[in-house]
Tab-separated table of C-alpha atoms and ligand atoms in Angstrom:
chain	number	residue	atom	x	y	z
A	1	UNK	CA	-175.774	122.220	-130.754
A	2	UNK	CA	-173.400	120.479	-128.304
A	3	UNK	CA	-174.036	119.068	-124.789
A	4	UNK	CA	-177.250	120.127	-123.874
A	5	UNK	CA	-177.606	119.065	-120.025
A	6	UNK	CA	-180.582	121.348	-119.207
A	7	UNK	CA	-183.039	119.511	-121.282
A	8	UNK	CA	-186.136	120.974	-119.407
A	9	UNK	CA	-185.155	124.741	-120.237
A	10	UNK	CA	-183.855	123.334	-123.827
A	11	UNK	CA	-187.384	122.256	-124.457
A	12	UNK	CA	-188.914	125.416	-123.246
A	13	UNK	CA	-187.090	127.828	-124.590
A	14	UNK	CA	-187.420	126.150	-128.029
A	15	UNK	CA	-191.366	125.164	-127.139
A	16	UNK	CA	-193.891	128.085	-126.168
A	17	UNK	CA	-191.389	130.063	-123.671
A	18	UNK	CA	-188.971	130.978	-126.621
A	19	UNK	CA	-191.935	131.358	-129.324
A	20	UNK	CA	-193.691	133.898	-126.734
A	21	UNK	CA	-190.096	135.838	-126.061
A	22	UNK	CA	-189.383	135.796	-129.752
A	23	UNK	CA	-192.864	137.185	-130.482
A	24	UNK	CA	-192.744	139.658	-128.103
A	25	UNK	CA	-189.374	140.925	-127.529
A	26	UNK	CA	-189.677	144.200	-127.787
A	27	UNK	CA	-192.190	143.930	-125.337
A	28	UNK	CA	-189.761	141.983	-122.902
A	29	UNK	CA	-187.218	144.286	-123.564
A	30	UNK	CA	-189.607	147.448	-122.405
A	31	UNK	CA	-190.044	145.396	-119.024
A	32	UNK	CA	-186.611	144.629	-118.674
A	33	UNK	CA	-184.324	147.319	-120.044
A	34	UNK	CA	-184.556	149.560	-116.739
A	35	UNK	CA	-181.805	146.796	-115.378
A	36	UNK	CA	-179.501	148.038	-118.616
A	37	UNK	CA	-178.049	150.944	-116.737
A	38	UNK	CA	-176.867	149.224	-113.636
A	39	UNK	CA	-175.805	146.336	-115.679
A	40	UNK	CA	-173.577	147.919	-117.749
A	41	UNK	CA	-172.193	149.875	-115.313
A	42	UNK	CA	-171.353	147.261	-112.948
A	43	UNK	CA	-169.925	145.189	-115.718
A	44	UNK	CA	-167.670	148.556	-116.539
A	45	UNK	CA	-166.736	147.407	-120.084
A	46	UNK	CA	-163.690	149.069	-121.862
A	47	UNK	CA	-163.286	149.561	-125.760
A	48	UNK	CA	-161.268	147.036	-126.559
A	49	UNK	CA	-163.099	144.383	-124.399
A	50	UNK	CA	-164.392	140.694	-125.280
A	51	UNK	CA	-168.236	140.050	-123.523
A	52	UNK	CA	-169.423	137.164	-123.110
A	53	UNK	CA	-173.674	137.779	-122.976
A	54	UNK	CA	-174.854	134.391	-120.856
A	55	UNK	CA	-178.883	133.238	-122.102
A	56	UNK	CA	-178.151	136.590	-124.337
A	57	UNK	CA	-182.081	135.972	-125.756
A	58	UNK	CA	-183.198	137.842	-128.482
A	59	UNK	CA	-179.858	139.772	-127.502
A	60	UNK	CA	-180.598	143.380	-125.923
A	61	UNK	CA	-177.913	143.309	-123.914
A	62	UNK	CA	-175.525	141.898	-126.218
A	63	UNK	CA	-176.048	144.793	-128.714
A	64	UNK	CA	-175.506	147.121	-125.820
A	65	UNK	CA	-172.159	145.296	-125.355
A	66	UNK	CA	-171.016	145.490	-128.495
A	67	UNK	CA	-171.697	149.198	-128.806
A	68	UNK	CA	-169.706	149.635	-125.851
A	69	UNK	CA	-166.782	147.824	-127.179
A	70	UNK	CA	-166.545	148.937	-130.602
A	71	UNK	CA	-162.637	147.436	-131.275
A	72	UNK	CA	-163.326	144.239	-129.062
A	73	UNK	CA	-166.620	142.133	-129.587
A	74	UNK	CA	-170.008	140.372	-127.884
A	75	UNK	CA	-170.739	136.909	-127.662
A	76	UNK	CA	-174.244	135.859	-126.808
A	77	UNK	CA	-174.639	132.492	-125.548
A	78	UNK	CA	-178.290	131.003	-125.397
A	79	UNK	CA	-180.278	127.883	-125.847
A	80	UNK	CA	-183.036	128.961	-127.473
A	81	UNK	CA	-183.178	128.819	-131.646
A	82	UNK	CA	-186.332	131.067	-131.810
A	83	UNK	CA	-185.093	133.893	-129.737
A	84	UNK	CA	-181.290	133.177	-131.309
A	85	UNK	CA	-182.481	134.213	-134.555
A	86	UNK	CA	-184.240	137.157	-133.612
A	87	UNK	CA	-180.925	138.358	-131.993
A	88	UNK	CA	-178.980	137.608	-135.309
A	89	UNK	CA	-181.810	139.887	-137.397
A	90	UNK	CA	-181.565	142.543	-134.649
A	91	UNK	CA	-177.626	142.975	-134.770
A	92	UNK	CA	-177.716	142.816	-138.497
A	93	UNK	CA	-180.399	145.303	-138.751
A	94	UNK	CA	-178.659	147.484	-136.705
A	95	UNK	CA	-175.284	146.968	-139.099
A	96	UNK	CA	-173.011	145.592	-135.888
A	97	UNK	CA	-170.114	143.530	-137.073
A	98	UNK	CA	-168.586	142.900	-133.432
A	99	UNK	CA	-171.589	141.040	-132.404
A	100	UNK	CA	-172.311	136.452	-132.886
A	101	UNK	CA	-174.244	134.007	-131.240
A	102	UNK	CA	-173.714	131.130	-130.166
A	103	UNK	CA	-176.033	128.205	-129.585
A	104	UNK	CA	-175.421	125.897	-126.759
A	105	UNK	CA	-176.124	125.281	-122.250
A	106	UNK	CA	-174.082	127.278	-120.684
A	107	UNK	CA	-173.664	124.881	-117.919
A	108	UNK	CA	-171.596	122.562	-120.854
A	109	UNK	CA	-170.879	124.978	-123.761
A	110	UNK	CA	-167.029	124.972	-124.409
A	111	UNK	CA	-165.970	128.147	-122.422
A	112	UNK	CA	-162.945	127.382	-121.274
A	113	UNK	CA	-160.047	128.801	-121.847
A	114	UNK	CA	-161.201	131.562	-124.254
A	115	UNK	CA	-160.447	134.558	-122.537
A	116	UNK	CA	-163.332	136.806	-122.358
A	117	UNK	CA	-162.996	139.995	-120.729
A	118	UNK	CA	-166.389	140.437	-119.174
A	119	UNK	CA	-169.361	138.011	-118.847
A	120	UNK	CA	-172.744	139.654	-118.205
A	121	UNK	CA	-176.355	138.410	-117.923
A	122	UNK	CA	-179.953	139.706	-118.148
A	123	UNK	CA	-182.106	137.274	-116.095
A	124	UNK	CA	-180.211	134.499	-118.275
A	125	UNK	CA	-178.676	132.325	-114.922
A	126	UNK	CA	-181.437	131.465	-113.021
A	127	UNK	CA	-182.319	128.346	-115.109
A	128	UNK	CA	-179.106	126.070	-114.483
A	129	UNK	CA	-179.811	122.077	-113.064
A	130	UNK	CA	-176.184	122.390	-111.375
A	131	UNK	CA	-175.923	126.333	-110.807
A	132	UNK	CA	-172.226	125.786	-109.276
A	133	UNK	CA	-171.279	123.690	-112.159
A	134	UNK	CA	-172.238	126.325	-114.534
A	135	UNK	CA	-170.938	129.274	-113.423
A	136	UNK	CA	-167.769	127.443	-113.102
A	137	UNK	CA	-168.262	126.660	-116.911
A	138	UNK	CA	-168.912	130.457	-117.024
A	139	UNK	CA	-165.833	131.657	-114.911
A	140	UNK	CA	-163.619	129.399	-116.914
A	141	UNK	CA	-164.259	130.975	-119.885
A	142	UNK	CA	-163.322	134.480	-118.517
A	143	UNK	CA	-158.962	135.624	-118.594
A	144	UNK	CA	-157.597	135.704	-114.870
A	145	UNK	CA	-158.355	138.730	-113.615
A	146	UNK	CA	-162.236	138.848	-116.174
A	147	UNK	CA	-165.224	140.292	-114.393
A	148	UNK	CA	-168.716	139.157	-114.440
A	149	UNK	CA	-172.206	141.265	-113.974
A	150	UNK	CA	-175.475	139.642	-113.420
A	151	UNK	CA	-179.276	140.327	-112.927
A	152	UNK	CA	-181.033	137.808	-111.126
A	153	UNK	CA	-184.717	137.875	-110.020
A	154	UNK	CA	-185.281	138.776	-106.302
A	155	UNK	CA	-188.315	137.392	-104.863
A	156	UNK	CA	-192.105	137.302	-105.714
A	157	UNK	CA	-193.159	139.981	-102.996
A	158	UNK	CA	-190.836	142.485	-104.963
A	159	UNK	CA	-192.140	142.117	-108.000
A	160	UNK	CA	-195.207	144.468	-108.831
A	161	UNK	CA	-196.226	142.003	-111.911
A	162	UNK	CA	-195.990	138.859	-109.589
A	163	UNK	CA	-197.795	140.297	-106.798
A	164	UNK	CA	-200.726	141.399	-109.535
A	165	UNK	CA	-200.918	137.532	-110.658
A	166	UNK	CA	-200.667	136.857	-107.376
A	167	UNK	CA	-204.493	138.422	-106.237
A	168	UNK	CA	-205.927	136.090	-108.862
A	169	UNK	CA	-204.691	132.903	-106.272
A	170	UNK	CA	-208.826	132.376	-105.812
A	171	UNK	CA	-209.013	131.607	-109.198
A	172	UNK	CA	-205.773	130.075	-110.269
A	173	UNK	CA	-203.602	127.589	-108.418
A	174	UNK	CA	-200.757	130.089	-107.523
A	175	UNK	CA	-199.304	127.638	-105.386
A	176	UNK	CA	-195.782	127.287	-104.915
A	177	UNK	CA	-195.239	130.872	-106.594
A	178	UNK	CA	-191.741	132.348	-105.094
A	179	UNK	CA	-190.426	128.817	-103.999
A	180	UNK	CA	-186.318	129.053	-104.467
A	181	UNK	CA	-184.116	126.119	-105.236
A	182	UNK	CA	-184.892	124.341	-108.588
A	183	UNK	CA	-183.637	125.925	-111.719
A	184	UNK	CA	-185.925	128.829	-112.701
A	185	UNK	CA	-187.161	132.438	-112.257
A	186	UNK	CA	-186.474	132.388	-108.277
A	187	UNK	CA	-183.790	130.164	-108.140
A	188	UNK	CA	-180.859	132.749	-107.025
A	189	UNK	CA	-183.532	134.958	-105.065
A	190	UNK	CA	-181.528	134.975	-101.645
A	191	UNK	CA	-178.791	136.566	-101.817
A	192	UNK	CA	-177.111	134.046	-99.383
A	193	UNK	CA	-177.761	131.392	-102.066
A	194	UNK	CA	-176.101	133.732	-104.711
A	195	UNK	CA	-172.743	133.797	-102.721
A	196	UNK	CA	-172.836	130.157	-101.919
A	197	UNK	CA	-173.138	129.291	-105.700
A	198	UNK	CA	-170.861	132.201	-106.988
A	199	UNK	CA	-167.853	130.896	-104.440
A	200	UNK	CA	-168.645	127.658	-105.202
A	201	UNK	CA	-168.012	128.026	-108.660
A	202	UNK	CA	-164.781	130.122	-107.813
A	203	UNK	CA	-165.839	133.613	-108.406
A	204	UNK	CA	-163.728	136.097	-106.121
A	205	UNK	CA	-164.851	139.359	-104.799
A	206	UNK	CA	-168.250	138.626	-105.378
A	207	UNK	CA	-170.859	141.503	-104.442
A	208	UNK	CA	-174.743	141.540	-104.722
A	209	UNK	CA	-176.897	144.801	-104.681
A	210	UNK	CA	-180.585	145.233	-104.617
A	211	UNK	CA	-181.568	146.785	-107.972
A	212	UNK	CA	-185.327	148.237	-109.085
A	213	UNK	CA	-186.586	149.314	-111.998
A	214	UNK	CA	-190.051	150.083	-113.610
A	215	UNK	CA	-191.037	147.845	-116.566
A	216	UNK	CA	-193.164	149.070	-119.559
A	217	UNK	CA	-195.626	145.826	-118.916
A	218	UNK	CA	-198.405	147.233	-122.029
A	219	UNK	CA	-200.348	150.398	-123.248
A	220	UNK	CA	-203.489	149.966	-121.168
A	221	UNK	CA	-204.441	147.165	-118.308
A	222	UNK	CA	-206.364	144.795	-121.623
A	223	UNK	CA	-202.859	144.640	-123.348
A	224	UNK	CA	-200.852	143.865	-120.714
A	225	UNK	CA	-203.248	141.406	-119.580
A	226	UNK	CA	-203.186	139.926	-122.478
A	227	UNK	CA	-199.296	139.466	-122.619
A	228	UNK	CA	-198.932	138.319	-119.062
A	229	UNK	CA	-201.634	135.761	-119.869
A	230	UNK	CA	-200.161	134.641	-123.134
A	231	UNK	CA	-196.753	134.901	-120.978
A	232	UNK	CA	-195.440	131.344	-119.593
A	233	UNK	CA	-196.631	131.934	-116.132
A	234	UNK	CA	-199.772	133.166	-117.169
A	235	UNK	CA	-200.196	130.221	-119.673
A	236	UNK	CA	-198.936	127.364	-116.759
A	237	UNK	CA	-201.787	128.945	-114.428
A	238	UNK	CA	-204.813	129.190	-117.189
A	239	UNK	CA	-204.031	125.403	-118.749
A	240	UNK	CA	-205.022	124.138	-115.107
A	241	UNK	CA	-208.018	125.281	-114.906
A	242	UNK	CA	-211.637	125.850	-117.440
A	243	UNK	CA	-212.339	128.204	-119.849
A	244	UNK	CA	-214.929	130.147	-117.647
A	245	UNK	CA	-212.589	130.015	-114.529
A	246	UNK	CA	-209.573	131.936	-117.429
A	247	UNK	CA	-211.796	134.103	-118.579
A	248	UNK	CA	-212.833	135.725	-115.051
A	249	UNK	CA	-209.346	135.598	-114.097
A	250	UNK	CA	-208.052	138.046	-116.940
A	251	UNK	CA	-211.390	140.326	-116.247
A	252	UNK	CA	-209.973	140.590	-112.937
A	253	UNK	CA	-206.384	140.920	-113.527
A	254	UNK	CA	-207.459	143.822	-116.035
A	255	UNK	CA	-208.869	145.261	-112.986
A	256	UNK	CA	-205.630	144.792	-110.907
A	257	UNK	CA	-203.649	146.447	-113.235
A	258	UNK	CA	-205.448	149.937	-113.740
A	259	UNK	CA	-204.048	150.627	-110.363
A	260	UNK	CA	-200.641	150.689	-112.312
A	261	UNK	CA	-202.087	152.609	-115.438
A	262	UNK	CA	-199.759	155.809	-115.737
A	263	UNK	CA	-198.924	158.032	-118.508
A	264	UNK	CA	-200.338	156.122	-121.558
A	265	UNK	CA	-198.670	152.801	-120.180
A	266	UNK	CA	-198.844	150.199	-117.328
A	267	UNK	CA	-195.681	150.575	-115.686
A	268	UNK	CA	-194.897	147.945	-113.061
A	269	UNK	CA	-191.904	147.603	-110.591
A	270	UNK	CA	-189.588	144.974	-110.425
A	271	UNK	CA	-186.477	144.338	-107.961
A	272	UNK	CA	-183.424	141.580	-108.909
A	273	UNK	CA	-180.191	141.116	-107.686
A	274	UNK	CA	-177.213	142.541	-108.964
A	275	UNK	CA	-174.442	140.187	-109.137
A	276	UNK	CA	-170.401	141.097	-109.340
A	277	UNK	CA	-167.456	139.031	-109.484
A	278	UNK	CA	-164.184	138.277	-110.473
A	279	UNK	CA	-161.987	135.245	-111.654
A	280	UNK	CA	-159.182	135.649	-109.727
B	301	SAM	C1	-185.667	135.293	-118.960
B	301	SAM	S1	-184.916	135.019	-120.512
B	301	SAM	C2	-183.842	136.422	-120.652
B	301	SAM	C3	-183.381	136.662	-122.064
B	301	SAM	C4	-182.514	137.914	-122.292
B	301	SAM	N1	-181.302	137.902	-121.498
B	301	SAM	C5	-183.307	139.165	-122.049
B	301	SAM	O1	-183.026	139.852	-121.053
B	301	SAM	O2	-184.194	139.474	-122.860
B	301	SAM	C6	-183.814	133.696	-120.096
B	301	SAM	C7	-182.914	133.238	-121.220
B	301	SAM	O3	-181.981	132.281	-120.711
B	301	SAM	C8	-181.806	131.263	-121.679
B	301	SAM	N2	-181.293	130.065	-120.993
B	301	SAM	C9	-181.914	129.334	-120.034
B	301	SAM	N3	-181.122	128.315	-119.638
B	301	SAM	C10	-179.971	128.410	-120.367
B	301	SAM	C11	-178.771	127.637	-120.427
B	301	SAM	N4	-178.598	126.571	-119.657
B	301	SAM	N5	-177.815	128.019	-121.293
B	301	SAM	C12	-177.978	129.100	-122.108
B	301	SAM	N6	-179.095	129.853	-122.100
B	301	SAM	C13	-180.081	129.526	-121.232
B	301	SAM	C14	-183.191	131.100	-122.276
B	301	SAM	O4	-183.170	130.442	-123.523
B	301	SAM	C15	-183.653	132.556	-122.359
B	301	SAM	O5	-183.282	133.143	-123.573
């Protein structure tokens, strides 16, 4: 890999972050693939087109791309070697020759200048040091005139799956859940923000719309305890504190999450941003 300027998020997305989304990414994708739809239909991408897939992951969404632009191609773009090579033996499993990867920070990563048509992200832009900086990087790499589509987390209270962690705070030290700012989950929660960063980095045009979707989040309340647990957040929260204190903490957030029990699954909501723009 090139520059990496985001060494943090390089570290965790190659340490137990990336191991945990490669493990589970089918799992991830059944929480996350309600934002699909209005994804792809914001980022309106034609046949012939050339997308760009921004912290692409185990690469969902850049399969989707490439099936929607069977005489151009999809790029995903990601840090992470663990979830990178899941993507590769997804696209090749599914026999789709318009699809690569590339390896690299998107804040740094050689965009400019090549042209893409479309640049879209699932939950892959919340994690920059220097947010402006990179979707400048990002915008540079699009032809005058490109569009760009982007899901972004909206806040804690939103979020069904936060807000279930979140009744455990007299057992774990939830502190400082939902702050904005610093690179991660929350860090393009206000809208406001969004704009500020999106103009600073020379985006025209640029819209955001509230989106919601339900996420598949396990069969039964046990399993997805046991992935949000084994999740990062849930793994950051039970490392600070004993083994008796964890283990009454995932009794109760078993009994937080029958309340979202439904039809054979636990199905939780979850709200993000929708993010549209243009380089003019
Ligand atoms: C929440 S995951 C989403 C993954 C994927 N888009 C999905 O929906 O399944 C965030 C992704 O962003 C990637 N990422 C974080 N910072 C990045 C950066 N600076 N450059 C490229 N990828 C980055 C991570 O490696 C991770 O794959």
């Amino acid at each position: 890999m090139q520059n990496v300027v985001n060494t943090e998020q390089e570290q965790a997305w190659n340490g137990d972050e990336g191991a945990h989304w490669a493990r589970h990414q089918e799992r991830w994708d059944a929480v996350n693939e309600g934002f699909d739809e209005p994804l792809l239909a914001a980022a309106a991408i034609l046949a012939d087109d050339t997308v760009l897939d921004i912290g692409c992951g185990a690469g969902a969404t850049t399969r989707l791309a490439a099936r929607c632009a069977p005489g151009g191609r999809a790029t995903g773009l990601d840090l992470s070697a663990p979830m990178l090579e899941r993507a590769r033996a997804s696209a090749r499993a599914e026999n789709l020759g318009n699809v690569d990867f590339e390896r690299g920070d998107a804040q740094v990563h050689p965009l400019e200048g090549r042209a893409f048509d479309v640049a879209i992200s699932r939950f892959g832009v919340m994690f920059f040091a220097d947010p402006v900086a990179a979707f400048a990087n990002i915008r540079a790499g699009l032809r005058p005139g490109g569009r760009a589509a982007f899901v972004v987390a909206a806040a804690a209270e939103d979020n069904e799956w936060l807000q279930a962690l979140a009744r455990l705070r007299g057992l774990l030290p939830l502190g400082g859940f939902g702050v904005t700012g610093g690179p991660g989950m929350f860090s393009l929660a206000d809208p406001g923000r969004v704009h500020e960063v999106l103009a600073g980095a020379g985006f025209g045009g640029v819209a955001v719309e509230r989106v919601e979707a339900d996420g598949r989040w396990g069969s039964d309340a046990e399993d997805a305890t046991a992935f949000l647990m084994g999740s990062g957040p849930g793994r950051h929260l039970l490392a600070q504190v004993d083994e008796a204190t964890g283990q009454r903490a995932r009794r109760e957030l078993v009994d937080v999450l029958r309340a979202y029990e439904r039809d054979g699954a636990v199905r939780m909501r979850s709200t993000a941003w929708l993010v549209t723009g243009v380089h003019p």
